Amino acid sequence: MAATVTPADRDAALRRVPVRRLTVLYDAHCSLCVFVRNWLVRQRQLVPLDLVPVGSDEARRRFPELDHAAAHEEITVVGDAGQVYRGASAWVVCLWALSSYRPLAHRISTPSGMRFARGAVLAAAKYRGAQWPAPAAGASGWTYLPSRGWTYVTAPAACDGGDCDA
């Protein structure tokens, strides 16, 4: 779950553009995400964090070229110079922005530390997935099983005759 590297990221890194502000996209319908959002707001920030609900009009206005579906699947943080961090890298950059947690962010930004951060992100994703309501019977056919992830359980009614392109 490395950060998505865009040309703007490479340019910013090469020119050593300082990060002056970060936008954290969070799921406003997830109790864990809202808890973390509220925790971030209470921390002393060395780099200001804007916390914006993922998929909201505000998020789409600020980042029209961002893959908002992917941002909804895992934590996404966008830097003011166009950097995009996802998953474990996003957690690390959030910690880096906080006064009390910057030293920890530096420690877990190493290869072995990133394995730890990835584990934390996967645990959060598992918890988050377990909180989603089960789909209604006969819905899309996809269901989230905490032990296996997203699984296709039954074919949608439109595909029963084998005419489905998907």
GROMACS .gro file of N, CA and C in nm:
model
  498
    1MET      N    1   0.083  -0.118   0.000
    1MET     CA    2   0.000   0.000   0.000
    1MET      C    3   0.088   0.124   0.000
    2ALA      N    4   0.172   0.135  -0.096
    2ALA     CA    5   0.259   0.252  -0.105
    2ALA      C    6   0.180   0.372  -0.153
    3ALA      N    7   0.236   0.488  -0.132
    3ALA     CA    8   0.171   0.610  -0.178
    3ALA      C    9   0.165   0.609  -0.330
    4THR      N   10   0.058   0.661  -0.383
    4THR     CA   11   0.047   0.675  -0.528
    4THR      C   12   0.137   0.790  -0.568
    5VAL      N   13   0.227   0.763  -0.663
    5VAL     CA   14   0.321   0.866  -0.706
    5VAL      C   15   0.271   0.927  -0.836
    6THR      N   16   0.251   1.056  -0.836
    6THR     CA   17   0.209   1.128  -0.954
    6THR      C   18   0.324   1.217  -0.998
    7PRO      N   19   0.320   1.270  -1.120
    7PRO     CA   20   0.426   1.362  -1.162
    7PRO      C   21   0.443   1.479  -1.065
    8ALA      N   22   0.333   1.528  -1.009
    8ALA     CA   23   0.344   1.640  -0.913
    8ALA      C   24   0.423   1.597  -0.790
    9ASP      N   25   0.403   1.469  -0.745
    9ASP     CA   26   0.479   1.418  -0.631
    9ASP      C   27   0.628   1.418  -0.661
   10ARG      N   28   0.664   1.364  -0.777
   10ARG     CA   29   0.806   1.355  -0.813
   10ARG      C   30   0.866   1.495  -0.821
   11ASP      N   31   0.795   1.588  -0.883
   11ASP     CA   32   0.845   1.725  -0.893
   11ASP      C   33   0.862   1.787  -0.755
   12ALA      N   34   0.764   1.764  -0.667
   12ALA     CA   35   0.772   1.819  -0.532
   12ALA      C   36   0.891   1.760  -0.457
   13ALA      N   37   0.912   1.629  -0.472
   13ALA     CA   38   1.023   1.564  -0.403
   13ALA      C   39   1.157   1.614  -0.457
   14LEU      N   40   1.167   1.629  -0.587
   14LEU     CA   41   1.292   1.674  -0.646
   14LEU      C   42   1.325   1.817  -0.606
   15ARG      N   43   1.224   1.901  -0.599
   15ARG     CA   44   1.246   2.042  -0.563
   15ARG      C   45   1.241   2.063  -0.413
   16ARG      N   46   1.218   1.957  -0.336
   16ARG     CA   47   1.207   1.966  -0.191
   16ARG      C   48   1.101   2.068  -0.150
   17VAL      N   49   0.985   2.058  -0.210
   17VAL     CA   50   0.874   2.148  -0.178
   17VAL      C   51   0.822   2.112  -0.039
   18PRO      N   52   0.818   2.207   0.051
   18PRO     CA   53   0.769   2.175   0.186
   18PRO      C   54   0.619   2.148   0.186
   19VAL      N   55   0.578   2.059   0.273
   19VAL     CA   56   0.435   2.030   0.291
   19VAL      C   57   0.384   2.128   0.396
   20ARG      N   58   0.293   2.213   0.357
   20ARG     CA   59   0.241   2.315   0.449
   20ARG      C   60   0.101   2.284   0.500
   21ARG      N   61   0.034   2.190   0.433
   21ARG     CA   62  -0.103   2.157   0.472
   21ARG      C   63  -0.135   2.020   0.414
   22LEU      N   64  -0.214   1.941   0.487
   22LEU     CA   65  -0.256   1.810   0.442
   22LEU      C   66  -0.408   1.800   0.453
   23THR      N   67  -0.469   1.734   0.358
   23THR     CA   68  -0.612   1.707   0.365
   23THR      C   69  -0.631   1.558   0.384
   24VAL      N   70  -0.698   1.521   0.492
   24VAL     CA   71  -0.727   1.381   0.524
   24VAL      C   72  -0.871   1.354   0.481
   25LEU      N   73  -0.887   1.259   0.389
   25LEU     CA   74  -1.020   1.218   0.346
   25LEU      C   75  -1.062   1.099   0.433
   26TYR      N   76  -1.173   1.113   0.503
   26TYR     CA   77  -1.216   1.008   0.596
   26TYR      C   78  -1.362   0.972   0.567
   27ASP      N   79  -1.400   0.851   0.606
   27ASP     CA   80  -1.537   0.803   0.586
   27ASP      C   81  -1.623   0.850   0.703
   28ALA      N   82  -1.711   0.946   0.677
   28ALA     CA   83  -1.796   1.004   0.782
   28ALA      C   84  -1.903   0.906   0.830
   29HIS      N   85  -1.919   0.792   0.762
   29HIS     CA   86  -2.019   0.693   0.802
   29HIS      C   87  -1.957   0.577   0.881
   30CYS      N   88  -1.828   0.584   0.905
   30CYS     CA   89  -1.755   0.478   0.976
   30CYS      C   90  -1.721   0.528   1.115
   31SER      N   91  -1.765   0.456   1.218
   31SER     CA   92  -1.741   0.501   1.356
   31SER      C   93  -1.591   0.508   1.388
   32LEU      N   94  -1.512   0.414   1.339
   32LEU     CA   95  -1.368   0.418   1.363
   32LEU      C   96  -1.305   0.539   1.294
   33CYS      N   97  -1.345   0.566   1.171
   33CYS     CA   98  -1.291   0.680   1.096
   33CYS      C   99  -1.325   0.812   1.165
   34VAL      N  100  -1.448   0.824   1.214
   34VAL     CA  101  -1.490   0.946   1.284
   34VAL      C  102  -1.414   0.959   1.416
   35PHE      N  103  -1.392   0.848   1.485
   35PHE     CA  104  -1.313   0.851   1.609
   35PHE      C  105  -1.172   0.902   1.580
   36VAL      N  106  -1.107   0.847   1.476
   36VAL     CA  107  -0.971   0.890   1.440
   36VAL      C  108  -0.972   1.036   1.397
   37ARG      N  109  -1.073   1.077   1.322
   37ARG     CA  110  -1.084   1.218   1.280
   37ARG      C  111  -1.089   1.309   1.403
   38ASN      N  112  -1.174   1.273   1.499
   38ASN     CA  113  -1.187   1.354   1.620
   38ASN      C  114  -1.057   1.355   1.701
   39TRP      N  115  -0.988   1.242   1.704
   39TRP     CA  116  -0.859   1.234   1.774
   39TRP      C  117  -0.757   1.326   1.705
   40LEU      N  118  -0.751   1.322   1.572
   40LEU     CA  119  -0.658   1.408   1.498
   40LEU      C  120  -0.683   1.556   1.526
   41VAL      N  121  -0.810   1.594   1.534
   41VAL     CA  122  -0.846   1.734   1.558
   41VAL      C  123  -0.795   1.781   1.695
   42ARG      N  124  -0.792   1.691   1.794
   42ARG     CA  125  -0.750   1.728   1.929
   42ARG      C  126  -0.598   1.735   1.946
   43GLN      N  127  -0.523   1.686   1.851
   43GLN     CA  128  -0.377   1.682   1.862
   43GLN      C  129  -0.315   1.815   1.819
   44ARG      N  130  -0.199   1.845   1.877
   44ARG     CA  131  -0.123   1.963   1.833
   44ARG      C  132  -0.061   1.931   1.698
   45GLN      N  133  -0.092   2.012   1.599
   45GLN     CA  134  -0.051   1.986   1.462
   45GLN      C  135   0.067   2.076   1.422
   46LEU      N  136   0.175   2.013   1.375
   46LEU     CA  137   0.287   2.088   1.318
   46LEU      C  138   0.255   2.128   1.175
   47VAL      N  139   0.179   2.046   1.108
   47VAL     CA  140   0.129   2.073   0.973
   47VAL      C  141  -0.023   2.068   0.984
   48PRO      N  142  -0.092   2.175   0.945
   48PRO     CA  143  -0.238   2.175   0.959
   48PRO      C  144  -0.303   2.063   0.878
   49LEU      N  145  -0.401   2.000   0.942
   49LEU     CA  146  -0.478   1.893   0.878
   49LEU      C  147  -0.620   1.943   0.852
   50ASP      N  148  -0.662   1.934   0.727
   50ASP     CA  149  -0.802   1.958   0.692
   50ASP      C  150  -0.867   1.821   0.684
   51LEU      N  151  -0.974   1.800   0.756
   51LEU     CA  152  -1.042   1.671   0.756
   51LEU      C  153  -1.172   1.685   0.678
   52VAL      N  154  -1.180   1.613   0.567
   52VAL     CA  155  -1.292   1.628   0.473
   52VAL      C  156  -1.352   1.490   0.449
   53PRO      N  157  -1.484   1.477   0.458
   53PRO     CA  158  -1.546   1.347   0.429
   53PRO      C  159  -1.519   1.304   0.285
   54VAL      N  160  -1.476   1.180   0.270
   54VAL     CA  161  -1.447   1.126   0.138
   54VAL      C  162  -1.577   1.119   0.055
   55GLY      N  163  -1.567   1.151  -0.071
   55GLY     CA  164  -1.682   1.146  -0.160
   55GLY      C  165  -1.777   1.264  -0.146
   56SER      N  166  -1.747   1.356  -0.053
   56SER     CA  167  -1.835   1.471  -0.033
   56SER      C  168  -1.817   1.571  -0.147
   57ASP      N  169  -1.910   1.664  -0.158
   57ASP     CA  170  -1.898   1.770  -0.259
   57ASP      C  171  -1.768   1.847  -0.238
   58GLU      N  172  -1.732   1.870  -0.112
   58GLU     CA  173  -1.609   1.943  -0.081
   58GLU      C  174  -1.486   1.866  -0.131
   59ALA      N  175  -1.483   1.734  -0.108
   59ALA     CA  176  -1.369   1.652  -0.153
   59ALA      C  177  -1.361   1.653  -0.306
   60ARG      N  178  -1.473   1.640  -0.372
   60ARG     CA  179  -1.474   1.639  -0.519
   60ARG      C  180  -1.436   1.776  -0.576
   61ARG      N  181  -1.476   1.883  -0.507
   61ARG     CA  182  -1.439   2.017  -0.553
   61ARG      C  183  -1.289   2.040  -0.538
   62ARG      N  184  -1.234   1.999  -0.423
   62ARG     CA  185  -1.091   2.020  -0.398
   62ARG      C  186  -1.002   1.934  -0.487
   63PHE      N  187  -1.047   1.810  -0.514
   63PHE     CA  188  -0.963   1.714  -0.585
   63PHE      C  189  -1.041   1.648  -0.699
   64PRO      N  190  -1.071   1.724  -0.804
   64PRO     CA  191  -1.154   1.669  -0.912
   64PRO      C  192  -1.088   1.552  -0.986
   65GLU      N  193  -0.957   1.542  -0.988
   65GLU     CA  194  -0.890   1.436  -1.061
   65GLU      C  195  -0.858   1.314  -0.975
   66LEU      N  196  -0.887   1.319  -0.847
   66LEU     CA  197  -0.860   1.208  -0.756
   66LEU      C  198  -0.958   1.094  -0.781
   67ASP      N  199  -0.912   0.972  -0.769
   67ASP     CA  200  -1.000   0.854  -0.778
   67ASP      C  201  -1.073   0.843  -0.643
   68HIS      N  202  -1.194   0.898  -0.637
   68HIS     CA  203  -1.267   0.904  -0.511
   68HIS      C  204  -1.317   0.767  -0.466
   69ALA      N  205  -1.340   0.675  -0.561
   69ALA     CA  206  -1.379   0.539  -0.523
   69ALA      C  207  -1.263   0.472  -0.449
   70ALA      N  208  -1.140   0.488  -0.499
   70ALA     CA  209  -1.023   0.431  -0.432
   70ALA      C  210  -1.001   0.499  -0.297
   71ALA      N  211  -1.026   0.629  -0.291
   71ALA     CA  212  -1.010   0.703  -0.165
   71ALA      C  213  -1.109   0.654  -0.061
   72HIS      N  214  -1.224   0.606  -0.104
   72HIS     CA  215  -1.324   0.554  -0.011
   72HIS      C  216  -1.282   0.418   0.044
   73GLU      N  217  -1.203   0.343  -0.031
   73GLU     CA  218  -1.162   0.210   0.010
   73GLU      C  219  -1.053   0.212   0.116
   74GLU      N  220  -0.964   0.310   0.114
   74GLU     CA  221  -0.858   0.318   0.215
   74GLU      C  222  -0.825   0.464   0.242
   75ILE      N  223  -0.772   0.488   0.362
   75ILE     CA  224  -0.740   0.625   0.401
   75ILE      C  225  -0.653   0.690   0.294
   76THR      N  226  -0.688   0.813   0.260
   76THR     CA  227  -0.616   0.890   0.160
   76THR      C  228  -0.588   1.029   0.216
   77VAL      N  229  -0.463   1.073   0.199
   77VAL     CA  230  -0.421   1.206   0.243
   77VAL      C  231  -0.360   1.276   0.123
   78VAL      N  232  -0.399   1.402   0.102
   78VAL     CA  233  -0.348   1.480  -0.012
   78VAL      C  234  -0.272   1.600   0.043
   79GLY      N  235  -0.148   1.615  -0.005
   79GLY     CA  236  -0.064   1.728   0.035
   79GLY      C  237  -0.094   1.850  -0.049
   80ASP      N  238  -0.055   1.966   0.001
   80ASP     CA  239  -0.084   2.091  -0.069
   80ASP      C  240  -0.006   2.108  -0.199
   81ALA      N  241   0.096   2.025  -0.222
   81ALA     CA  242   0.171   2.031  -0.348
   81ALA      C  243   0.126   1.919  -0.443
   82GLY      N  244   0.014   1.853  -0.411
   82GLY     CA  245  -0.042   1.750  -0.497
   82GLY      C  246  -0.002   1.609  -0.461
   83GLN      N  247   0.076   1.588  -0.354
   83GLN     CA  248   0.113   1.454  -0.314
   83GLN      C  249  -0.012   1.377  -0.270
   84VAL      N  250  -0.017   1.248  -0.306
   84VAL     CA  251  -0.128   1.163  -0.264
   84VAL      C  252  -0.069   1.043  -0.190
   85TYR      N  253  -0.115   1.024  -0.067
   85TYR     CA  254  -0.071   0.912   0.016
   85TYR      C  255  -0.193   0.825   0.042
   86ARG      N  256  -0.175   0.694   0.032
   86ARG     CA  257  -0.284   0.600   0.058
   86ARG      C  258  -0.238   0.493   0.156
   87GLY      N  259  -0.334   0.436   0.228
   87GLY     CA  260  -0.305   0.324   0.317
   87GLY      C  261  -0.204   0.358   0.424
   88ALA      N  262  -0.104   0.270   0.440
   88ALA     CA  263  -0.005   0.285   0.547
   88ALA      C  264   0.070   0.417   0.535
   89SER      N  265   0.104   0.457   0.413
   89SER     CA  266   0.175   0.584   0.394
   89SER      C  267   0.090   0.702   0.442
   90ALA      N  268  -0.040   0.693   0.423
   90ALA     CA  269  -0.130   0.800   0.469
   90ALA      C  270  -0.131   0.808   0.622
   91TRP      N  271  -0.133   0.691   0.690
   91TRP     CA  272  -0.129   0.692   0.836
   91TRP      C  273   0.002   0.754   0.884
   92VAL      N  274   0.112   0.717   0.821
   92VAL     CA  275   0.242   0.769   0.863
   92VAL      C  276   0.248   0.921   0.844
   93VAL      N  277   0.199   0.971   0.731
   93VAL     CA  278   0.205   1.116   0.709
   93VAL      C  279   0.113   1.190   0.806
   94CYS      N  280   0.002   1.129   0.847
   94CYS     CA  281  -0.084   1.191   0.949
   94CYS      C  282  -0.008   1.203   1.081
   95LEU      N  283   0.061   1.096   1.120
   95LEU     CA  284   0.139   1.100   1.244
   95LEU      C  285   0.252   1.202   1.233
   96TRP      N  286   0.315   1.209   1.115
   96TRP     CA  287   0.423   1.304   1.091
   96TRP      C  288   0.376   1.449   1.111
   97ALA      N  289   0.250   1.476   1.082
   97ALA     CA  290   0.195   1.611   1.095
   97ALA      C  291   0.171   1.652   1.240
   98LEU      N  292   0.174   1.555   1.331
   98LEU     CA  293   0.141   1.581   1.471
   98LEU      C  294   0.266   1.597   1.556
   99SER      N  295   0.266   1.696   1.641
   99SER     CA  296   0.381   1.727   1.725
   99SER      C  297   0.426   1.607   1.808
  100SER      N  298   0.337   1.544   1.878
  100SER     CA  299   0.373   1.435   1.969
  100SER      C  300   0.408   1.305   1.898
  101TYR      N  301   0.371   1.293   1.771
  101TYR     CA  302   0.387   1.165   1.701
  101TYR      C  303   0.487   1.170   1.586
  102ARG      N  304   0.550   1.285   1.561
  102ARG     CA  305   0.647   1.294   1.452
  102ARG      C  306   0.763   1.196   1.472
  103PRO      N  307   0.820   1.183   1.593
  103PRO     CA  308   0.928   1.085   1.609
  103PRO      C  309   0.882   0.942   1.574
  104LEU      N  310   0.761   0.905   1.614
  104LEU     CA  311   0.708   0.773   1.580
  104LEU      C  312   0.694   0.760   1.428
  105ALA      N  313   0.646   0.863   1.363
  105ALA     CA  314   0.630   0.859   1.217
  105ALA      C  315   0.765   0.833   1.150
  106HIS      N  316   0.870   0.896   1.200
  106HIS     CA  317   1.003   0.873   1.143
  106HIS      C  318   1.047   0.728   1.164
  107ARG      N  319   1.018   0.673   1.282
  107ARG     CA  320   1.057   0.534   1.309
  107ARG      C  321   0.980   0.435   1.221
  108ILE      N  322   0.851   0.458   1.200
  108ILE     CA  323   0.774   0.360   1.122
  108ILE      C  324   0.777   0.388   0.972
  109SER      N  325   0.849   0.489   0.930
  109SER     CA  326   0.862   0.513   0.786
  109SER      C  327   0.973   0.427   0.725
  110THR      N  328   1.041   0.346   0.807
  110THR     CA  329   1.142   0.252   0.759
  110THR      C  330   1.071   0.131   0.699
  111PRO      N  331   1.142   0.049   0.621
  111PRO     CA  332   1.076  -0.072   0.565
  111PRO      C  333   1.011  -0.161   0.671
  112SER      N  334   1.080  -0.187   0.781
  112SER     CA  335   1.019  -0.273   0.884
  112SER      C  336   0.904  -0.201   0.954
  113GLY      N  337   0.918  -0.072   0.973
  113GLY     CA  338   0.810   0.006   1.034
  113GLY      C  339   0.687   0.011   0.946
  114MET      N  340   0.707   0.018   0.815
  114MET     CA  341   0.593   0.022   0.722
  114MET      C  342   0.516  -0.110   0.727
  115ARG      N  343   0.584  -0.222   0.755
  115ARG     CA  344   0.511  -0.350   0.771
  115ARG      C  345   0.418  -0.339   0.891
  116PHE      N  346   0.465  -0.277   0.998
  116PHE     CA  347   0.382  -0.254   1.116
  116PHE      C  348   0.264  -0.163   1.079
  117ALA      N  349   0.292  -0.054   1.008
  117ALA     CA  350   0.186   0.041   0.970
  117ALA      C  351   0.083  -0.027   0.880
  118ARG      N  352   0.130  -0.110   0.786
  118ARG     CA  353   0.037  -0.184   0.699
  118ARG      C  354  -0.052  -0.276   0.781
  119GLY      N  355   0.006  -0.341   0.883
  119GLY     CA  356  -0.073  -0.427   0.970
  119GLY      C  357  -0.182  -0.348   1.043
  120ALA      N  358  -0.147  -0.228   1.089
  120ALA     CA  359  -0.245  -0.144   1.157
  120ALA      C  360  -0.356  -0.102   1.062
  121VAL      N  361  -0.319  -0.068   0.938
  121VAL     CA  362  -0.419  -0.028   0.839
  121VAL      C  363  -0.510  -0.146   0.805
  122LEU      N  364  -0.453  -0.265   0.790
  122LEU     CA  365  -0.535  -0.383   0.760
  122LEU      C  366  -0.629  -0.416   0.875
  123ALA      N  367  -0.582  -0.401   0.999
  123ALA     CA  368  -0.669  -0.425   1.114
  123ALA      C  369  -0.784  -0.325   1.116
  124ALA      N  370  -0.753  -0.198   1.086
  124ALA     CA  371  -0.858  -0.096   1.081
  124ALA      C  372  -0.957  -0.127   0.969
  125ALA      N  373  -0.906  -0.172   0.854
  125ALA     CA  374  -0.995  -0.205   0.741
  125ALA      C  375  -1.085  -0.322   0.775
  126LYS      N  376  -1.031  -0.420   0.847
  126LYS     CA  377  -1.111  -0.536   0.886
  126LYS      C  378  -1.222  -0.492   0.982
  127TYR      N  379  -1.188  -0.408   1.079
  127TYR     CA  380  -1.288  -0.356   1.172
  127TYR      C  381  -1.394  -0.276   1.096
  128ARG      N  382  -1.346  -0.189   1.007
  128ARG     CA  383  -1.437  -0.104   0.930
  128ARG      C  384  -1.531  -0.189   0.845
  129GLY      N  385  -1.477  -0.291   0.780
  129GLY     CA  386  -1.560  -0.379   0.697
  129GLY      C  387  -1.663  -0.454   0.777
  130ALA      N  388  -1.628  -0.491   0.900
  130ALA     CA  389  -1.722  -0.563   0.986
  130ALA      C  390  -1.838  -0.474   1.030
  131GLN      N  391  -1.819  -0.342   1.024
  131GLN     CA  392  -1.923  -0.249   1.067
  131GLN      C  393  -2.026  -0.221   0.958
  132TRP      N  394  -1.992  -0.253   0.831
  132TRP     CA  395  -2.086  -0.226   0.722
  132TRP      C  396  -2.206  -0.318   0.733
  133PRO      N  397  -2.324  -0.266   0.705
  133PRO     CA  398  -2.442  -0.353   0.713
  133PRO      C  399  -2.438  -0.457   0.601
  134ALA      N  400  -2.491  -0.574   0.630
  134ALA     CA  401  -2.497  -0.679   0.528
  134ALA      C  402  -2.592  -0.636   0.417
  135PRO      N  403  -2.563  -0.671   0.292
  135PRO     CA  404  -2.652  -0.632   0.183
  135PRO      C  405  -2.784  -0.707   0.194
  136ALA      N  406  -2.890  -0.645   0.146
  136ALA     CA  407  -3.022  -0.707   0.146
  136ALA      C  408  -3.018  -0.831   0.057
  137ALA      N  409  -3.099  -0.929   0.090
  137ALA     CA  410  -3.104  -1.052   0.009
  137ALA      C  411  -3.137  -1.016  -0.135
  138GLY      N  412  -3.063  -1.076  -0.227
  138GLY     CA  413  -3.087  -1.049  -0.368
  138GLY      C  414  -3.030  -0.917  -0.415
  139ALA      N  415  -2.946  -0.851  -0.333
  139ALA     CA  416  -2.886  -0.724  -0.374
  139ALA      C  417  -2.784  -0.751  -0.483
  140SER      N  418  -2.669  -0.692  -0.479
  140SER     CA  419  -2.571  -0.703  -0.586
  140SER      C  420  -2.507  -0.840  -0.595
  141GLY      N  421  -2.516  -0.921  -0.489
  141GLY     CA  422  -2.451  -1.051  -0.489
  141GLY      C  423  -2.316  -1.048  -0.419
  142TRP      N  424  -2.264  -0.931  -0.392
  142TRP     CA  425  -2.136  -0.917  -0.324
  142TRP      C  426  -2.161  -0.901  -0.175
  143THR      N  427  -2.079  -0.965  -0.095
  143THR     CA  428  -2.089  -0.951   0.049
  143THR      C  429  -1.950  -0.946   0.109
  144TYR      N  430  -1.938  -0.878   0.221
  144TYR     CA  431  -1.809  -0.869   0.289
  144TYR      C  432  -1.805  -0.973   0.399
  145LEU      N  433  -1.708  -1.063   0.392
  145LEU     CA  434  -1.686  -1.163   0.495
  145LEU      C  435  -1.554  -1.127   0.564
  146PRO      N  436  -1.556  -1.093   0.692
  146PRO     CA  437  -1.433  -1.050   0.759
  146PRO      C  438  -1.316  -1.147   0.742
  147SER      N  439  -1.345  -1.275   0.734
  147SER     CA  440  -1.236  -1.372   0.721
  147SER      C  441  -1.180  -1.382   0.580
  148ARG      N  442  -1.260  -1.339   0.477
  148ARG     CA  443  -1.216  -1.356   0.338
  148ARG      C  444  -1.221  -1.229   0.255
  149GLY      N  445  -1.279  -1.122   0.308
  149GLY     CA  446  -1.292  -1.000   0.229
  149GLY      C  447  -1.420  -1.001   0.146
  150TRP      N  448  -1.421  -0.925   0.035
  150TRP     CA  449  -1.539  -0.918  -0.050
  150TRP      C  450  -1.552  -1.047  -0.130
  151THR      N  451  -1.672  -1.104  -0.129
  151THR     CA  452  -1.697  -1.231  -0.196
  151THR      C  453  -1.826  -1.221  -0.276
  152TYR      N  454  -1.823  -1.278  -0.398
  152TYR     CA  455  -1.943  -1.282  -0.481
  152TYR      C  456  -2.022  -1.405  -0.442
  153VAL      N  457  -2.141  -1.385  -0.385
  153VAL     CA  458  -2.216  -1.496  -0.329
  153VAL      C  459  -2.319  -1.552  -0.426
  154THR      N  460  -2.400  -1.468  -0.483
  154THR     CA  461  -2.502  -1.516  -0.576
  154THR      C  462  -2.505  -1.425  -0.697
  155ALA      N  463  -2.546  -1.478  -0.809
  155ALA     CA  464  -2.556  -1.398  -0.930
  155ALA      C  465  -2.676  -1.306  -0.921
  156PRO      N  466  -2.663  -1.180  -0.966
  156PRO     CA  467  -2.780  -1.092  -0.969
  156PRO      C  468  -2.886  -1.149  -1.063
  157ALA      N  469  -3.010  -1.116  -1.037
  157ALA     CA  470  -3.122  -1.169  -1.116
  157ALA      C  471  -3.103  -1.143  -1.265
  158ALA      N  472  -3.047  -1.030  -1.304
  158ALA     CA  473  -3.030  -0.997  -1.445
  158ALA      C  474  -2.933  -1.091  -1.515
  159CYS      N  475  -2.848  -1.161  -1.440
  159CYS     CA  476  -2.748  -1.249  -1.499
  159CYS      C  477  -2.789  -1.396  -1.494
  160ASP      N  478  -2.908  -1.426  -1.440
  160ASP     CA  479  -2.950  -1.564  -1.425
  160ASP      C  480  -2.954  -1.639  -1.557
  161GLY      N  481  -2.985  -1.570  -1.663
  161GLY     CA  482  -2.996  -1.637  -1.793
  161GLY      C  483  -2.865  -1.646  -1.867
  162GLY      N  484  -2.757  -1.600  -1.807
  162GLY     CA  485  -2.626  -1.608  -1.872
  162GLY      C  486  -2.601  -1.495  -1.969
  163ASP      N  487  -2.688  -1.393  -1.974
  163ASP     CA  488  -2.672  -1.281  -2.064
  163ASP      C  489  -2.591  -1.167  -2.005
  164CYS      N  490  -2.533  -1.190  -1.889
  164CYS     CA  491  -2.461  -1.083  -1.820
  164CYS      C  492  -2.322  -1.068  -1.878
  165ASP      N  493  -2.280  -0.945  -1.908
  165ASP     CA  494  -2.148  -0.918  -1.962
  165ASP      C  495  -2.042  -0.914  -1.855
  166ALA      N  496  -2.078  -0.894  -1.730
  166ALA     CA  497  -1.978  -0.876  -1.624
  166ALA      C  498  -1.908  -1.001  -1.584
   0.00000   0.00000   0.00000
